[in-house]
Short mmCIF file of C-alpha atoms in Angstrom, two decimals:
data_model
loop_
_atom_site.label_atom_id
_atom_site.label_comp_id
_atom_site.label_asym_id
_atom_site.label_seq_id
_atom_site.Cartn_x
_atom_site.Cartn_y
_atom_site.Cartn_z
CA UNK A 1 124.79 90.96 50.73
CA UNK A 2 124.70 92.65 47.33
CA UNK A 3 126.06 92.54 44.23
CA UNK A 4 126.05 96.10 43.52
CA UNK A 5 125.57 99.02 46.22
CA UNK A 6 125.36 102.48 44.38
CA UNK A 7 126.27 105.77 46.72
CA UNK A 8 125.50 109.22 45.54
CA UNK A 9 123.12 111.79 46.13
CA UNK A 10 119.97 112.18 44.01
CA UNK A 11 120.08 115.52 42.17
CA UNK A 12 117.07 117.99 41.22
CA UNK A 13 118.13 118.37 37.48
CA UNK A 14 117.28 120.54 35.13
CA UNK A 15 118.63 119.85 31.73
CA UNK A 16 118.22 122.50 28.91
CA UNK A 17 119.06 121.38 25.57
CA UNK A 18 118.18 123.48 21.94
CA UNK A 19 115.28 121.78 21.96
CA UNK A 20 113.79 121.21 25.27
CA UNK A 21 114.01 121.85 29.08
CA UNK A 22 113.05 119.51 31.64
CA UNK A 23 113.47 119.22 35.14
CA UNK A 24 113.41 115.85 37.13
CA UNK A 25 115.46 113.68 39.33
CA UNK A 26 118.97 112.80 38.28
CA UNK A 27 122.45 112.17 39.24
CA UNK A 28 124.90 109.00 38.87
CA UNK A 29 122.86 107.09 41.63
CA UNK A 30 119.68 107.90 40.05
CA UNK A 31 120.58 107.18 36.43
CA UNK A 32 122.67 104.34 37.71
CA UNK A 33 119.57 103.20 39.14
CA UNK A 34 117.18 103.06 36.93
CA UNK A 35 119.88 101.77 34.09
CA UNK A 36 120.31 98.19 36.39
CA UNK A 37 117.04 97.53 38.38
CA UNK A 38 115.76 95.03 35.14
CA UNK A 39 118.71 93.49 35.10
CA UNK A 40 119.25 90.20 37.24
CA UNK A 41 121.29 92.13 39.51
CA UNK A 42 120.53 92.34 43.65
CA UNK A 43 120.75 95.94 43.39
CA UNK A 44 120.90 98.82 46.54
CA UNK A 45 120.93 102.72 46.46
CA UNK A 46 122.62 104.50 49.33
CA UNK A 47 121.95 108.41 48.68
CA UNK A 48 121.29 111.44 49.94
CA UNK A 49 118.80 113.85 49.79
CA UNK A 50 116.22 116.44 52.26
CA UNK A 51 113.08 115.47 53.23
CA UNK A 52 111.02 117.14 50.86
CA UNK A 53 112.47 115.91 47.45
CA UNK A 54 111.83 112.09 49.47
CA UNK A 55 109.10 111.67 46.50
CA UNK A 56 111.70 110.58 44.15
CA UNK A 57 112.95 108.34 46.53
CA UNK A 58 109.23 106.92 46.88
CA UNK A 59 109.09 106.77 42.71
CA UNK A 60 112.48 104.18 42.98
CA UNK A 61 111.25 101.90 45.31
CA UNK A 62 107.92 101.58 43.47
CA UNK A 63 109.82 100.49 40.37
CA UNK A 64 111.44 97.53 43.19
CA UNK A 65 114.67 99.25 43.71
CA UNK A 66 115.72 99.05 46.69
CA UNK A 67 116.78 102.27 48.25
CA UNK A 68 118.74 102.95 52.24
CA UNK A 69 118.78 106.88 52.14
CA UNK A 70 120.71 108.74 54.63
CA UNK A 71 119.49 112.56 55.44
CA UNK A 72 120.43 116.02 54.59
CA UNK A 73 120.22 119.46 55.39
CA UNK A 74 119.29 120.20 51.37
CA UNK A 75 119.32 118.09 48.15
CA UNK A 76 121.66 118.99 45.18
CA UNK A 77 120.66 121.45 42.64
CA UNK A 78 121.51 121.02 38.87
CA UNK A 79 121.33 122.60 36.10
CA UNK A 80 122.97 120.88 32.41
CA UNK A 81 122.80 123.01 29.71
CA UNK A 82 124.04 120.94 26.41
CA UNK A 83 125.06 122.30 22.82
CA UNK A 84 123.78 120.74 19.18
CA UNK A 85 125.65 117.38 19.16
CA UNK A 86 124.70 116.87 23.35
CA UNK A 87 128.73 116.32 23.65
CA UNK A 88 129.59 119.53 25.64
CA UNK A 89 127.57 120.22 28.20
CA UNK A 90 128.06 123.60 31.53
CA UNK A 91 126.97 122.80 35.10
CA UNK A 92 125.65 125.12 37.37
CA UNK A 93 125.08 124.04 41.31
CA UNK A 94 123.07 126.49 43.76
CA UNK A 95 122.30 123.90 46.42
CA UNK A 96 124.41 121.20 47.61
CA UNK A 97 124.09 117.99 49.86
CA UNK A 98 125.85 117.31 52.96
CA UNK A 99 128.75 114.36 52.12
CA UNK A 100 128.53 110.52 53.04
CA UNK A 101 130.72 109.22 56.08
CA UNK A 102 132.03 106.35 57.51
CA UNK A 103 129.44 105.42 60.13
CA UNK A 104 126.90 105.54 57.33
CA UNK A 105 128.58 102.79 55.40
CA UNK A 106 129.51 100.67 57.98
CA UNK A 107 126.81 97.97 57.72
CA UNK A 108 126.13 98.38 53.52
CA UNK A 109 127.97 95.19 52.26
CA UNK A 110 128.16 94.17 48.79
CA UNK A 111 130.46 92.92 46.12
CA UNK A 112 130.85 96.09 44.37
CA UNK A 113 130.82 99.41 45.37
CA UNK A 114 130.04 102.24 42.45
CA UNK A 115 130.35 105.22 43.85
CA UNK A 116 129.08 108.90 42.48
CA UNK A 117 130.34 111.80 43.74
CA UNK A 118 128.84 115.10 42.27
CA UNK A 119 130.73 117.12 44.16
CA UNK A 120 134.06 117.10 45.13
CA UNK A 121 133.23 117.15 48.73
CA UNK A 122 130.48 114.35 48.45
CA UNK A 123 132.07 111.03 49.64
CA UNK A 124 135.63 111.30 51.16
CA UNK A 125 138.46 109.28 50.82
CA UNK A 126 137.68 107.48 54.43
CA UNK A 127 134.78 106.19 52.66
CA UNK A 128 136.52 104.58 49.74
CA UNK A 129 139.24 103.45 52.20
CA UNK A 130 136.06 101.56 54.08
CA UNK A 131 134.42 100.10 51.65
CA UNK A 132 137.90 98.86 49.58
CA UNK A 133 138.53 96.15 52.81
CA UNK A 134 134.68 95.20 51.84
CA UNK A 135 134.29 94.81 48.54
CA UNK A 136 135.11 95.92 44.80
CA UNK A 137 135.58 99.94 44.79
CA UNK A 138 134.33 101.48 41.46
CA UNK A 139 134.58 104.96 41.38
CA UNK A 140 132.99 108.28 38.66
CA UNK A 141 135.62 110.17 38.70
CA UNK A 142 133.65 113.09 37.72
CA UNK A 143 132.45 114.64 40.97
CA UNK A 144 136.19 115.09 42.17
CA UNK A 145 137.43 117.31 39.02
CA UNK A 146 134.62 119.93 39.77
CA UNK A 147 134.35 122.27 42.06
CA UNK A 148 131.29 125.48 42.53
CA UNK A 149 131.95 129.61 42.27
CA UNK A 150 129.59 131.40 42.11
CA UNK A 151 126.81 128.00 41.05
CA UNK A 152 128.73 127.81 38.08
CA UNK A 153 130.84 124.82 38.08
CA UNK A 154 134.44 125.10 37.26
CA UNK A 155 137.39 121.99 36.38
CA UNK A 156 139.82 121.28 38.51
CA UNK A 157 141.98 118.81 39.96
CA UNK A 158 141.51 115.81 42.93
CA UNK A 159 144.69 116.30 44.81
CA UNK A 160 143.71 113.06 46.96
CA UNK A 161 143.74 111.33 43.83
CA UNK A 162 147.12 108.84 44.14
CA UNK A 163 145.99 109.14 48.03
CA UNK A 164 142.34 107.96 46.78
CA UNK A 165 142.71 105.74 43.64
CA UNK A 166 145.04 103.11 45.54
CA UNK A 167 142.42 101.57 46.67
CA UNK A 168 139.93 102.17 43.75
CA UNK A 169 139.34 99.09 41.20
CA UNK A 170 137.61 100.17 38.56
CA UNK A 171 137.61 104.00 37.71
CA UNK A 172 135.42 105.12 34.72
CA UNK A 173 136.45 109.07 33.22
CA UNK A 174 135.30 110.49 30.06
CA UNK A 175 139.24 111.77 28.13
CA UNK A 176 138.92 115.09 29.67
CA UNK A 177 138.44 113.57 32.46
CA UNK A 178 141.64 112.33 32.43
CA UNK A 179 143.69 114.53 30.90
CA UNK A 180 142.80 116.54 34.57
CA UNK A 181 143.89 114.18 36.42
CA UNK A 182 146.90 112.42 35.78
CA UNK A 183 148.38 115.36 32.54
CA UNK A 184 148.51 112.86 29.61
CA UNK A 185 146.54 114.26 26.35
CA UNK A 186 146.60 110.49 25.28
CA UNK A 187 144.36 108.62 26.55
CA UNK A 188 146.75 105.53 26.10
CA UNK A 189 149.43 107.71 28.87
CA UNK A 190 146.73 109.31 31.22
CA UNK A 191 145.27 105.39 31.39
CA UNK A 192 149.06 103.64 32.44
CA UNK A 193 149.31 106.84 34.32
CA UNK A 194 146.12 106.07 36.48
CA UNK A 195 146.84 102.29 36.10
CA UNK A 196 150.67 102.57 38.58
CA UNK A 197 148.64 104.34 40.67
CA UNK A 198 147.01 101.47 41.65
CA UNK A 199 143.39 101.09 39.71
CA UNK A 200 143.00 97.84 38.25
CA UNK A 201 140.22 98.97 35.31
CA UNK A 202 140.70 102.41 33.53
CA UNK A 203 136.65 102.84 31.69
CA UNK A 204 137.01 106.31 29.28
CA UNK A 205 133.90 106.78 27.64
CA UNK A 206 134.41 108.90 24.65
CA UNK A 207 131.09 109.88 23.57
CA UNK A 208 129.86 109.38 19.77
CA UNK A 209 133.78 107.52 19.71
CA UNK A 210 132.95 104.89 22.12
CA UNK A 211 135.16 103.84 24.91
CA UNK A 212 138.27 102.25 25.46
CA UNK A 213 139.43 100.02 28.67
CA UNK A 214 142.41 99.24 30.34
CA UNK A 215 143.31 96.56 32.47
CA UNK A 216 146.85 94.84 32.37
CA UNK A 217 148.55 96.26 29.87
CA UNK A 218 146.12 96.13 27.56
CA UNK A 219 143.96 98.77 26.05
CA UNK A 220 140.37 97.26 24.81
CA UNK A 221 138.57 99.31 21.97
CA UNK A 222 135.08 99.51 22.42
CA UNK A 223 132.21 100.90 19.43
CA UNK A 224 129.39 102.88 20.35
CA UNK A 225 126.55 101.75 18.61
CA UNK A 226 124.30 103.74 16.45
CA UNK A 227 121.26 105.22 18.22
CA UNK A 228 118.03 105.95 15.76
CA UNK A 229 117.82 109.04 17.86
CA UNK A 230 119.92 111.83 19.93
CA UNK A 231 117.13 112.84 22.06
CA UNK A 232 119.54 113.61 25.21
CA UNK A 233 123.24 111.86 26.65
CA UNK A 234 122.24 112.66 29.94
CA UNK A 235 123.31 110.09 32.38
CA UNK A 236 124.76 107.76 29.40
CA UNK A 237 127.44 107.39 31.29
CA UNK A 238 125.68 105.94 34.86
CA UNK A 239 124.29 103.57 31.92
CA UNK A 240 127.23 102.20 30.54
CA UNK A 241 129.20 101.33 34.05
CA UNK A 242 125.20 99.88 35.46
CA UNK A 243 125.62 97.34 31.88
CA UNK A 244 129.25 96.96 32.28
CA UNK A 245 129.56 96.52 36.26
CA UNK A 246 126.81 94.02 35.53
CA UNK A 247 128.38 92.10 33.45
CA UNK A 248 131.48 92.23 35.11
CA UNK A 249 130.02 90.72 38.32
CA UNK A 250 128.55 87.93 36.89
CA UNK A 251 131.92 86.88 34.68
CA UNK A 252 131.86 88.30 31.71
CA UNK A 253 134.86 89.34 30.25
CA UNK A 254 136.52 93.23 29.37
CA UNK A 255 135.15 93.45 25.74
CA UNK A 256 132.28 92.12 26.41
CA UNK A 257 131.39 93.51 29.25
CA UNK A 258 132.46 96.82 27.60
CA UNK A 259 129.90 95.84 24.17
CA UNK A 260 127.38 95.49 25.98
CA UNK A 261 127.58 97.97 28.50
CA UNK A 262 127.83 101.01 24.96
CA UNK A 263 124.75 98.83 23.67
CA UNK A 264 123.48 99.83 26.96
CA UNK A 265 123.80 103.55 26.88
CA UNK A 266 123.36 104.04 22.60
CA UNK A 267 119.40 102.84 23.02
CA UNK A 268 119.77 105.76 26.36
CA UNK A 269 120.41 107.83 24.23
CA UNK A 270 117.16 107.61 22.18
CA UNK A 271 114.83 109.30 24.51
CA UNK A 272 114.92 112.06 27.52
CA UNK A 273 115.03 110.33 31.18
CA UNK A 274 116.80 107.18 32.35
CA UNK A 275 117.11 103.99 30.24
CA UNK A 276 113.80 102.23 31.12
CA UNK A 277 115.31 98.68 28.66
CA UNK A 278 115.43 95.04 29.82
CA UNK A 279 118.86 93.31 29.48
CA UNK A 280 116.69 91.14 26.35
CA UNK A 281 116.34 94.66 24.62
CA UNK A 282 119.88 95.97 24.73
CA UNK A 283 120.59 92.31 23.57
CA UNK A 284 118.67 92.85 20.46
CA UNK A 285 120.01 96.33 20.00
CA UNK A 286 123.95 94.75 19.98
CA UNK A 287 123.33 92.20 18.25
CA UNK A 288 121.20 94.43 15.48
CA UNK A 289 123.80 97.15 15.74
CA UNK A 290 126.96 94.81 15.07
CA UNK A 291 126.73 94.61 11.42
CA UNK A 292 126.48 98.54 11.25
CA UNK A 293 128.50 100.61 10.54
CA UNK A 294 129.23 102.75 13.86
CA UNK A 295 129.45 105.97 14.33
CA UNK A 296 133.47 107.14 14.34
#
Protein backbone atom coordinates (compact mmCIF):
# COMPACT_ATOMS: atom_id res chain seq x y z
CA UNK A 1 0.00 0.00 0.00
CA UNK A 2 1.48 3.35 -1.09
CA UNK A 3 0.72 6.70 0.56
CA UNK A 4 0.39 8.46 -2.80
CA UNK A 5 0.26 7.17 -6.37
CA UNK A 6 0.43 9.53 -9.35
CA UNK A 7 -0.98 8.31 -12.67
CA UNK A 8 -0.11 10.15 -15.88
CA UNK A 9 2.00 10.16 -19.03
CA UNK A 10 5.58 11.38 -19.09
CA UNK A 11 6.02 13.77 -22.03
CA UNK A 12 8.86 15.06 -24.14
CA UNK A 13 8.58 18.83 -23.67
CA UNK A 14 9.99 21.79 -25.53
CA UNK A 15 9.80 24.81 -23.19
CA UNK A 16 10.12 28.22 -24.85
CA UNK A 17 10.42 31.45 -22.85
CA UNK A 18 11.63 34.89 -23.91
CA UNK A 19 15.03 33.93 -22.48
CA UNK A 20 15.58 30.22 -23.16
CA UNK A 21 14.52 27.16 -25.16
CA UNK A 22 14.81 23.86 -23.27
CA UNK A 23 13.91 20.30 -24.30
CA UNK A 24 13.30 17.82 -21.48
CA UNK A 25 10.91 15.30 -19.93
CA UNK A 26 7.68 16.76 -18.62
CA UNK A 27 4.04 16.22 -17.76
CA UNK A 28 2.22 16.14 -14.43
CA UNK A 29 3.69 12.73 -13.60
CA UNK A 30 7.26 13.95 -14.15
CA UNK A 31 7.03 17.17 -12.15
CA UNK A 32 4.90 15.65 -9.38
CA UNK A 33 7.29 12.70 -8.96
CA UNK A 34 10.39 14.89 -8.77
CA UNK A 35 8.70 17.19 -6.27
CA UNK A 36 7.60 14.45 -3.88
CA UNK A 37 10.69 12.24 -4.06
CA UNK A 38 12.52 14.01 -1.21
CA UNK A 39 9.46 14.11 1.05
CA UNK A 40 8.71 11.39 3.58
CA UNK A 41 6.09 9.53 1.54
CA UNK A 42 5.80 5.96 0.25
CA UNK A 43 5.25 6.93 -3.37
CA UNK A 44 4.55 5.23 -6.72
CA UNK A 45 4.37 6.65 -10.23
CA UNK A 46 2.32 4.82 -12.86
CA UNK A 47 3.22 6.18 -16.27
CA UNK A 48 3.15 5.28 -19.96
CA UNK A 49 5.52 6.13 -22.80
CA UNK A 50 7.18 4.64 -25.87
CA UNK A 51 10.21 2.36 -25.55
CA UNK A 52 12.55 4.89 -27.18
CA UNK A 53 11.93 7.37 -24.32
CA UNK A 54 12.48 4.83 -21.50
CA UNK A 55 15.58 6.76 -20.44
CA UNK A 56 13.19 9.18 -18.73
CA UNK A 57 12.01 6.32 -16.51
CA UNK A 58 15.57 5.18 -15.84
CA UNK A 59 16.45 8.71 -14.74
CA UNK A 60 13.54 8.75 -12.27
CA UNK A 61 14.43 5.32 -10.91
CA UNK A 62 18.02 6.44 -10.44
CA UNK A 63 16.64 9.16 -8.15
CA UNK A 64 14.95 6.49 -6.01
CA UNK A 65 11.43 6.90 -7.42
CA UNK A 66 9.24 3.78 -7.72
CA UNK A 67 7.91 3.64 -11.29
CA UNK A 68 5.41 1.22 -12.83
CA UNK A 69 5.52 1.53 -16.64
CA UNK A 70 2.61 0.77 -18.96
CA UNK A 71 3.83 0.40 -22.57
CA UNK A 72 2.56 2.86 -25.19
CA UNK A 73 3.07 3.06 -28.93
CA UNK A 74 3.97 6.74 -28.61
CA UNK A 75 5.15 9.30 -26.09
CA UNK A 76 3.31 12.61 -25.78
CA UNK A 77 5.26 15.44 -27.44
CA UNK A 78 4.40 18.87 -25.99
CA UNK A 79 5.56 22.41 -26.77
CA UNK A 80 4.98 25.08 -24.08
CA UNK A 81 5.56 28.70 -25.13
CA UNK A 82 5.41 31.37 -22.39
CA UNK A 83 4.74 35.10 -22.36
CA UNK A 84 7.17 37.56 -20.79
CA UNK A 85 5.58 37.36 -17.32
CA UNK A 86 5.27 33.52 -17.54
CA UNK A 87 1.57 33.59 -16.51
CA UNK A 88 0.35 32.91 -20.09
CA UNK A 89 1.35 29.98 -22.29
CA UNK A 90 0.35 28.51 -25.65
CA UNK A 91 0.75 24.80 -26.31
CA UNK A 92 1.20 22.43 -29.24
CA UNK A 93 1.07 18.62 -29.31
CA UNK A 94 2.68 16.72 -32.18
CA UNK A 95 2.20 13.17 -30.81
CA UNK A 96 -0.17 11.47 -28.34
CA UNK A 97 0.18 8.36 -26.14
CA UNK A 98 -2.22 5.47 -25.51
CA UNK A 99 -4.81 5.99 -22.73
CA UNK A 100 -4.68 4.16 -19.40
CA UNK A 101 -7.13 1.31 -18.80
CA UNK A 102 -8.86 -0.24 -15.78
CA UNK A 103 -6.99 -3.53 -16.21
CA UNK A 104 -3.63 -1.77 -15.94
CA UNK A 105 -4.52 -0.31 -12.52
CA UNK A 106 -6.41 -3.13 -10.80
CA UNK A 107 -3.47 -4.19 -8.64
CA UNK A 108 -2.27 -0.69 -7.65
CA UNK A 109 -3.15 0.16 -4.04
CA UNK A 110 -2.68 3.61 -2.49
CA UNK A 111 -4.28 5.91 0.07
CA UNK A 112 -4.34 8.77 -2.47
CA UNK A 113 -4.38 8.57 -6.27
CA UNK A 114 -3.38 11.77 -8.07
CA UNK A 115 -4.49 11.75 -11.70
CA UNK A 116 -2.62 13.96 -14.16
CA UNK A 117 -4.20 13.63 -17.62
CA UNK A 118 -2.56 15.80 -20.27
CA UNK A 119 -5.32 15.36 -22.85
CA UNK A 120 -8.98 14.41 -22.60
CA UNK A 121 -8.49 10.80 -23.75
CA UNK A 122 -5.68 9.94 -21.30
CA UNK A 123 -7.71 8.67 -18.33
CA UNK A 124 -11.27 7.41 -19.03
CA UNK A 125 -14.06 7.89 -16.50
CA UNK A 126 -14.18 4.15 -15.72
CA UNK A 127 -10.62 4.44 -14.38
CA UNK A 128 -11.70 7.25 -12.04
CA UNK A 129 -14.62 5.10 -10.85
CA UNK A 130 -12.31 2.15 -10.17
CA UNK A 131 -9.85 4.21 -8.14
CA UNK A 132 -12.57 5.93 -6.10
CA UNK A 133 -13.42 2.53 -4.62
CA UNK A 134 -9.79 1.99 -3.61
CA UNK A 135 -8.74 5.33 -2.07
CA UNK A 136 -8.93 9.13 -2.24
CA UNK A 137 -8.95 10.46 -5.81
CA UNK A 138 -7.19 13.74 -6.59
CA UNK A 139 -7.52 15.08 -10.13
CA UNK A 140 -5.79 17.82 -12.10
CA UNK A 141 -8.56 18.98 -14.43
CA UNK A 142 -6.39 20.56 -17.13
CA UNK A 143 -6.11 17.56 -19.45
CA UNK A 144 -9.86 17.11 -19.72
CA UNK A 145 -10.25 20.73 -20.79
CA UNK A 146 -8.06 20.74 -23.88
CA UNK A 147 -8.14 19.10 -27.25
CA UNK A 148 -5.65 18.98 -30.13
CA UNK A 149 -6.50 20.30 -33.60
CA UNK A 150 -3.75 20.46 -36.23
CA UNK A 151 -1.25 20.09 -33.36
CA UNK A 152 -2.62 23.22 -31.63
CA UNK A 153 -3.96 22.78 -28.09
CA UNK A 154 -7.38 24.38 -27.75
CA UNK A 155 -9.68 24.81 -24.73
CA UNK A 156 -12.77 22.60 -24.63
CA UNK A 157 -15.44 21.67 -22.10
CA UNK A 158 -15.47 18.20 -20.52
CA UNK A 159 -18.73 16.44 -21.49
CA UNK A 160 -18.40 13.76 -18.79
CA UNK A 161 -17.56 16.20 -15.99
CA UNK A 162 -20.67 15.69 -13.86
CA UNK A 163 -20.46 11.92 -14.17
CA UNK A 164 -16.74 11.85 -13.34
CA UNK A 165 -16.47 14.50 -10.62
CA UNK A 166 -18.82 12.67 -8.28
CA UNK A 167 -15.95 10.19 -7.86
CA UNK A 168 -13.29 12.87 -7.28
CA UNK A 169 -12.38 13.90 -3.73
CA UNK A 170 -9.84 16.66 -4.53
CA UNK A 171 -9.93 18.74 -7.73
CA UNK A 172 -7.09 21.01 -8.83
CA UNK A 173 -7.69 23.66 -11.51
CA UNK A 174 -6.71 27.25 -12.25
CA UNK A 175 -9.25 30.07 -12.50
CA UNK A 176 -9.58 29.77 -16.30
CA UNK A 177 -10.17 26.03 -16.12
CA UNK A 178 -12.81 26.56 -13.43
CA UNK A 179 -14.62 29.01 -15.71
CA UNK A 180 -14.59 26.47 -18.55
CA UNK A 181 -15.88 23.76 -16.22
CA UNK A 182 -18.68 25.79 -14.65
CA UNK A 183 -19.34 28.81 -16.87
CA UNK A 184 -18.80 30.99 -13.79
CA UNK A 185 -16.04 33.62 -13.59
CA UNK A 186 -16.30 34.18 -9.83
CA UNK A 187 -13.96 31.64 -8.25
CA UNK A 188 -16.07 31.22 -5.10
CA UNK A 189 -19.19 30.50 -7.10
CA UNK A 190 -17.35 28.15 -9.45
CA UNK A 191 -15.97 26.25 -6.45
CA UNK A 192 -19.47 25.91 -5.00
CA UNK A 193 -20.76 24.51 -8.29
CA UNK A 194 -18.03 21.89 -8.47
CA UNK A 195 -18.63 21.04 -4.81
CA UNK A 196 -22.30 20.49 -5.60
CA UNK A 197 -21.19 17.99 -8.26
CA UNK A 198 -19.53 15.94 -5.52
CA UNK A 199 -15.95 17.22 -5.14
CA UNK A 200 -14.95 17.52 -1.46
CA UNK A 201 -11.91 19.83 -1.80
CA UNK A 202 -11.49 22.30 -4.65
CA UNK A 203 -7.96 23.67 -5.11
CA UNK A 204 -7.82 26.71 -7.41
CA UNK A 205 -4.36 28.01 -8.34
CA UNK A 206 -4.10 31.68 -9.33
CA UNK A 207 -0.54 31.97 -10.63
CA UNK A 208 1.32 34.89 -9.07
CA UNK A 209 -1.81 35.69 -7.04
CA UNK A 210 -1.57 32.57 -4.90
CA UNK A 211 -4.39 30.03 -4.54
CA UNK A 212 -7.69 29.33 -2.82
CA UNK A 213 -9.12 26.08 -1.48
CA UNK A 214 -12.84 25.44 -0.98
CA UNK A 215 -14.16 22.79 1.43
CA UNK A 216 -17.35 22.47 3.48
CA UNK A 217 -18.64 25.92 2.45
CA UNK A 218 -15.40 27.58 3.56
CA UNK A 219 -12.97 29.36 1.23
CA UNK A 220 -9.34 29.31 2.39
CA UNK A 221 -7.01 31.98 0.95
CA UNK A 222 -3.40 30.89 0.42
CA UNK A 223 -0.78 33.58 -0.36
CA UNK A 224 1.98 33.17 -2.93
CA UNK A 225 5.52 33.27 -1.56
CA UNK A 226 8.14 35.50 -3.16
CA UNK A 227 10.68 33.61 -5.29
CA UNK A 228 14.13 35.07 -5.78
CA UNK A 229 13.93 34.62 -9.53
CA UNK A 230 11.17 33.85 -12.04
CA UNK A 231 12.93 31.31 -14.25
CA UNK A 232 10.24 28.82 -15.33
CA UNK A 233 6.71 28.16 -14.08
CA UNK A 234 6.29 24.86 -15.96
CA UNK A 235 5.30 22.23 -13.40
CA UNK A 236 4.45 24.71 -10.65
CA UNK A 237 0.90 23.40 -10.27
CA UNK A 238 2.20 19.83 -10.10
CA UNK A 239 4.77 20.83 -7.48
CA UNK A 240 2.03 22.57 -5.49
CA UNK A 241 -0.14 19.45 -5.54
CA UNK A 242 2.75 17.22 -4.47
CA UNK A 243 3.21 19.39 -1.40
CA UNK A 244 -0.51 19.71 -0.75
CA UNK A 245 -1.31 15.99 -0.95
CA UNK A 246 1.78 15.10 1.05
CA UNK A 247 0.70 17.37 3.89
CA UNK A 248 -2.97 16.34 3.74
CA UNK A 249 -1.98 12.67 3.86
CA UNK A 250 -0.01 13.42 7.04
CA UNK A 251 -3.01 15.07 8.70
CA UNK A 252 -2.29 18.76 8.06
CA UNK A 253 -5.15 21.27 7.94
CA UNK A 254 -6.30 22.81 4.67
CA UNK A 255 -4.53 26.11 5.43
CA UNK A 256 -1.28 24.49 6.52
CA UNK A 257 -1.19 22.16 3.53
CA UNK A 258 -1.98 25.01 1.15
CA UNK A 259 0.73 27.29 2.52
CA UNK A 260 3.34 24.52 2.47
CA UNK A 261 2.36 23.76 -1.14
CA UNK A 262 2.54 27.45 -2.05
CA UNK A 263 6.04 27.75 -0.59
CA UNK A 264 7.11 24.62 -2.46
CA UNK A 265 5.81 26.04 -5.74
CA UNK A 266 7.54 29.35 -4.99
CA UNK A 267 10.87 27.58 -4.61
CA UNK A 268 10.33 25.68 -7.86
CA UNK A 269 9.94 28.92 -9.86
CA UNK A 270 13.53 29.83 -9.05
CA UNK A 271 14.96 27.50 -11.69
CA UNK A 272 14.11 25.64 -14.89
CA UNK A 273 13.15 22.00 -14.60
CA UNK A 274 11.53 20.10 -11.73
CA UNK A 275 11.65 20.87 -8.02
CA UNK A 276 14.81 19.46 -6.40
CA UNK A 277 14.50 20.64 -2.81
CA UNK A 278 13.72 18.92 0.48
CA UNK A 279 11.02 19.37 3.09
CA UNK A 280 13.55 21.30 5.18
CA UNK A 281 14.17 23.65 2.25
CA UNK A 282 10.44 24.29 1.94
CA UNK A 283 10.01 24.89 5.66
CA UNK A 284 12.93 27.33 5.75
CA UNK A 285 11.65 29.25 2.70
CA UNK A 286 8.11 29.25 4.05
CA UNK A 287 9.23 30.61 7.41
CA UNK A 288 11.49 33.26 5.87
CA UNK A 289 8.83 34.37 3.39
CA UNK A 290 5.87 34.53 5.74
CA UNK A 291 7.16 37.74 7.30
CA UNK A 292 7.58 39.47 3.93
CA UNK A 293 5.15 41.19 1.62
CA UNK A 294 3.61 38.63 -0.74
CA UNK A 295 2.90 39.32 -4.39
CA UNK A 296 -0.59 40.59 -5.14
